[in-house]
Amino acid sequence: MGSVRRHIHINRDPDTVWALVGDLARQHEWFPFSSSRLEGKKRWMTTPSGITFEEDIVTHDHALRRFQYRIVGNPSITAHLGTCDVIDDGHGGSTVVYSTDMEPEALAIVVAGAAGEGLSKLKQMMESV
């Protein structure tokens, strides 16, 4: 199984960062997706090229500032768990960690690239306010 992790430091308090990151219907605003739809514990994320991924929300914990999801219903992806954490750095800022475990392994590399791009955009959005 492919396992990847990306992280970034953001000069904003974790509650402010979590307000965006923890709003699961808004992930497309900072992650490289064009739209998202959320219904209960189900979410559908659409890429700019029009591919839609169906996801099950596994964890959405405001106290931990963590969400986890699985891509489901996709015959090309046999296993997946994505996790995003917003961690208090103890100095008024945040570290955001995005990790993915995925099979087939090669697809984890694609997600890693998207996560790096998304975290960079998140930092820009949070620090320009």
PDB file of C-alpha atoms in Angstrom:
ATOM      1  CA  MET A   1       0.000   0.000   0.000  1.00  0.00           C
ATOM      2  CA  GLY A   2       1.255   3.486  -0.811  1.00  0.00           C
ATOM      3  CA  SER A   3       1.510   5.823   2.137  1.00  0.00           C
ATOM      4  CA  VAL A   4       2.219   9.528   1.722  1.00  0.00           C
ATOM      5  CA  ARG A   5       2.153  12.556   3.990  1.00  0.00           C
ATOM      6  CA  ARG A   6       2.461  16.280   3.373  1.00  0.00           C
ATOM      7  CA  HIS A   7       2.423  19.070   5.939  1.00  0.00           C
ATOM      8  CA  ILE A   8       2.670  22.832   6.106  1.00  0.00           C
ATOM      9  CA  HIS A   9       2.923  25.471   8.806  1.00  0.00           C
ATOM     10  CA  ILE A  10       0.344  28.263   8.728  1.00  0.00           C
ATOM     11  CA  ASN A  11       0.653  31.483  10.700  1.00  0.00           C
ATOM     12  CA  ARG A  12      -2.975  31.388  11.879  1.00  0.00           C
ATOM     13  CA  ASP A  13      -4.500  29.892  14.995  1.00  0.00           C
ATOM     14  CA  PRO A  14      -5.784  26.330  14.645  1.00  0.00           C
ATOM     15  CA  ASP A  15      -9.437  27.210  15.270  1.00  0.00           C
ATOM     16  CA  THR A  16      -9.408  29.649  12.342  1.00  0.00           C
ATOM     17  CA  VAL A  17      -7.679  27.120  10.071  1.00  0.00           C
ATOM     18  CA  TRP A  18     -10.058  24.358  11.187  1.00  0.00           C
ATOM     19  CA  ALA A  19     -13.060  26.572  10.413  1.00  0.00           C
ATOM     20  CA  LEU A  20     -12.174  26.135   6.722  1.00  0.00           C
ATOM     21  CA  VAL A  21     -10.462  22.733   6.736  1.00  0.00           C
ATOM     22  CA  GLY A  22     -13.152  21.183   8.934  1.00  0.00           C
ATOM     23  CA  ASP A  23     -15.969  22.422   6.693  1.00  0.00           C
ATOM     24  CA  LEU A  24     -16.027  19.320   4.498  1.00  0.00           C
ATOM     25  CA  ALA A  25     -18.280  20.932   1.893  1.00  0.00           C
ATOM     26  CA  ARG A  26     -15.595  23.586   1.243  1.00  0.00           C
ATOM     27  CA  GLN A  27     -12.508  21.434   0.629  1.00  0.00           C
ATOM     28  CA  HIS A  28     -12.649  22.289  -3.079  1.00  0.00           C
ATOM     29  CA  GLU A  29     -11.824  25.899  -2.142  1.00  0.00           C
ATOM     30  CA  TRP A  30      -8.276  24.932  -1.158  1.00  0.00           C
ATOM     31  CA  PHE A  31      -7.676  21.411  -2.519  1.00  0.00           C
ATOM     32  CA  PRO A  32      -7.397  21.023  -6.317  1.00  0.00           C
ATOM     33  CA  PHE A  33     -11.024  20.058  -6.946  1.00  0.00           C
ATOM     34  CA  SER A  34     -13.602  22.078  -8.842  1.00  0.00           C
ATOM     35  CA  SER A  35     -16.590  21.221  -6.643  1.00  0.00           C
ATOM     36  CA  SER A  36     -17.816  19.153  -3.749  1.00  0.00           C
ATOM     37  CA  ARG A  37     -21.157  17.913  -2.500  1.00  0.00           C
ATOM     38  CA  LEU A  38     -21.803  16.685   1.035  1.00  0.00           C
ATOM     39  CA  GLU A  39     -24.823  14.676   2.221  1.00  0.00           C
ATOM     40  CA  GLY A  40     -24.550  13.315   5.733  1.00  0.00           C
ATOM     41  CA  LYS A  41     -21.499  11.038   5.871  1.00  0.00           C
ATOM     42  CA  LYS A  42     -21.154  10.904   2.063  1.00  0.00           C
ATOM     43  CA  ARG A  43     -19.206  13.332  -0.074  1.00  0.00           C
ATOM     44  CA  TRP A  44     -18.556  13.635  -3.798  1.00  0.00           C
ATOM     45  CA  MET A  45     -15.486  15.525  -4.989  1.00  0.00           C
ATOM     46  CA  THR A  46     -15.113  16.517  -8.646  1.00  0.00           C
ATOM     47  CA  THR A  47     -11.779  17.228 -10.312  1.00  0.00           C
ATOM     48  CA  PRO A  48     -11.316  20.038 -12.838  1.00  0.00           C
ATOM     49  CA  SER A  49     -11.290  17.348 -15.587  1.00  0.00           C
ATOM     50  CA  GLY A  50     -14.766  16.185 -14.510  1.00  0.00           C
ATOM     51  CA  ILE A  51     -13.908  12.961 -12.639  1.00  0.00           C
ATOM     52  CA  THR A  52     -16.038  12.546  -9.514  1.00  0.00           C
ATOM     53  CA  PHE A  53     -14.884  10.557  -6.487  1.00  0.00           C
ATOM     54  CA  GLU A  54     -17.425   9.186  -4.017  1.00  0.00           C
ATOM     55  CA  GLU A  55     -16.232   9.255  -0.418  1.00  0.00           C
ATOM     56  CA  ASP A  56     -17.374   7.976   2.957  1.00  0.00           C
ATOM     57  CA  ILE A  57     -16.573  10.321   5.854  1.00  0.00           C
ATOM     58  CA  VAL A  58     -14.936   8.135   8.511  1.00  0.00           C
ATOM     59  CA  THR A  59     -14.036  10.738  11.140  1.00  0.00           C
ATOM     60  CA  HIS A  60     -15.031  14.377  11.544  1.00  0.00           C
ATOM     61  CA  ASP A  61     -13.789  15.335  15.000  1.00  0.00           C
ATOM     62  CA  HIS A  62     -13.852  19.029  15.914  1.00  0.00           C
ATOM     63  CA  ALA A  63     -12.061  18.481  19.248  1.00  0.00           C
ATOM     64  CA  LEU A  64      -9.133  16.738  17.519  1.00  0.00           C
ATOM     65  CA  ARG A  65      -9.447  18.963  14.431  1.00  0.00           C
ATOM     66  CA  ARG A  66      -9.302  15.828  12.267  1.00  0.00           C
ATOM     67  CA  PHE A  67     -11.215  14.436   9.338  1.00  0.00           C
ATOM     68  CA  GLN A  68     -10.754  11.112   7.615  1.00  0.00           C
ATOM     69  CA  TYR A  69     -12.416   9.743   4.521  1.00  0.00           C
ATOM     70  CA  ARG A  70     -12.347   6.723   2.215  1.00  0.00           C
ATOM     71  CA  ILE A  71     -12.774   6.777  -1.548  1.00  0.00           C
ATOM     72  CA  VAL A  72     -15.441   4.171  -2.348  1.00  0.00           C
ATOM     73  CA  GLY A  73     -17.227   2.871  -5.423  1.00  0.00           C
ATOM     74  CA  ASN A  74     -14.157   3.214  -7.640  1.00  0.00           C
ATOM     75  CA  PRO A  75     -12.947  -0.088  -9.153  1.00  0.00           C
ATOM     76  CA  SER A  76      -9.479   1.392  -9.760  1.00  0.00           C
ATOM     77  CA  ILE A  77      -8.949   2.075  -6.039  1.00  0.00           C
ATOM     78  CA  THR A  78      -8.934  -1.065  -3.913  1.00  0.00           C
ATOM     79  CA  ALA A  79      -8.133   0.605  -0.566  1.00  0.00           C
ATOM     80  CA  HIS A  80      -7.959   4.203   0.631  1.00  0.00           C
ATOM     81  CA  LEU A  81      -7.851   6.256   3.811  1.00  0.00           C
ATOM     82  CA  GLY A  82      -7.191  10.000   3.737  1.00  0.00           C
ATOM     83  CA  THR A  83      -6.552  11.961   6.930  1.00  0.00           C
ATOM     84  CA  CYS A  84      -6.218  15.682   7.538  1.00  0.00           C
ATOM     85  CA  ASP A  85      -5.190  17.109  10.911  1.00  0.00           C
ATOM     86  CA  VAL A  86      -4.904  20.722  12.068  1.00  0.00           C
ATOM     87  CA  ILE A  87      -2.438  20.810  14.972  1.00  0.00           C
ATOM     88  CA  ASP A  88      -1.793  23.696  17.353  1.00  0.00           C
ATOM     89  CA  ASP A  89       1.919  24.607  17.153  1.00  0.00           C
ATOM     90  CA  GLY A  90       1.823  26.109  20.654  1.00  0.00           C
ATOM     91  CA  HIS A  91       2.846  29.562  19.369  1.00  0.00           C
ATOM     92  CA  GLY A  92      -0.373  30.833  17.798  1.00  0.00           C
ATOM     93  CA  GLY A  93       0.047  28.993  14.500  1.00  0.00           C
ATOM     94  CA  SER A  94      -0.958  25.662  13.021  1.00  0.00           C
ATOM     95  CA  THR A  95       0.576  22.682  11.306  1.00  0.00           C
ATOM     96  CA  VAL A  96      -1.733  21.023   8.807  1.00  0.00           C
ATOM     97  CA  VAL A  97      -0.921  17.401   7.987  1.00  0.00           C
ATOM     98  CA  TYR A  98      -2.538  15.603   5.046  1.00  0.00           C
ATOM     99  CA  SER A  99      -1.831  11.890   4.678  1.00  0.00           C
ATOM    100  CA  THR A 100      -3.120   9.129   2.442  1.00  0.00           C
ATOM    101  CA  ASP A 101      -2.820   5.357   2.453  1.00  0.00           C
ATOM    102  CA  MET A 102      -3.877   3.954  -0.891  1.00  0.00           C
ATOM    103  CA  GLU A 103      -3.879   0.907  -3.112  1.00  0.00           C
ATOM    104  CA  PRO A 104      -2.808   0.809  -5.859  1.00  0.00           C
ATOM    105  CA  GLU A 105       0.376   2.318  -4.521  1.00  0.00           C
ATOM    106  CA  ALA A 106       1.085   4.500  -7.567  1.00  0.00           C
ATOM    107  CA  LEU A 107      -2.095   6.522  -7.040  1.00  0.00           C
ATOM    108  CA  ALA A 108      -0.845   7.652  -3.625  1.00  0.00           C
ATOM    109  CA  ILE A 109       1.835   9.661  -5.437  1.00  0.00           C
ATOM    110  CA  VAL A 110      -0.859  11.529  -7.372  1.00  0.00           C
ATOM    111  CA  VAL A 111      -2.691  12.345  -4.146  1.00  0.00           C
ATOM    112  CA  ALA A 112       0.589  13.498  -2.572  1.00  0.00           C
ATOM    113  CA  GLY A 113       1.052  16.013  -5.383  1.00  0.00           C
ATOM    114  CA  ALA A 114      -2.503  17.265  -5.015  1.00  0.00           C
ATOM    115  CA  ALA A 115      -2.120  17.483  -1.223  1.00  0.00           C
ATOM    116  CA  GLY A 116       1.048  19.551  -1.565  1.00  0.00           C
ATOM    117  CA  GLU A 117      -0.702  21.910  -3.965  1.00  0.00           C
ATOM    118  CA  GLY A 118      -3.770  22.114  -1.724  1.00  0.00           C
ATOM    119  CA  LEU A 119      -1.782  22.819   1.433  1.00  0.00           C
ATOM    120  CA  SER A 120       0.141  25.594  -0.323  1.00  0.00           C
ATOM    121  CA  LYS A 121      -3.135  27.189  -1.418  1.00  0.00           C
ATOM    122  CA  LEU A 122      -4.562  26.802   2.090  1.00  0.00           C
ATOM    123  CA  LYS A 123      -1.541  28.583   3.558  1.00  0.00           C
ATOM    124  CA  GLN A 124      -1.894  31.406   1.051  1.00  0.00           C
ATOM    125  CA  MET A 125      -5.621  31.763   1.805  1.00  0.00           C
ATOM    126  CA  MET A 126      -5.178  31.708   5.576  1.00  0.00           C
ATOM    127  CA  GLU A 127      -2.228  34.058   5.745  1.00  0.00           C
ATOM    128  CA  SER A 128      -3.635  36.657   3.326  1.00  0.00           C
ATOM    129  CA  VAL A 129      -6.710  37.355   5.468  1.00  0.00           C
TER     130      VAL A 129
END
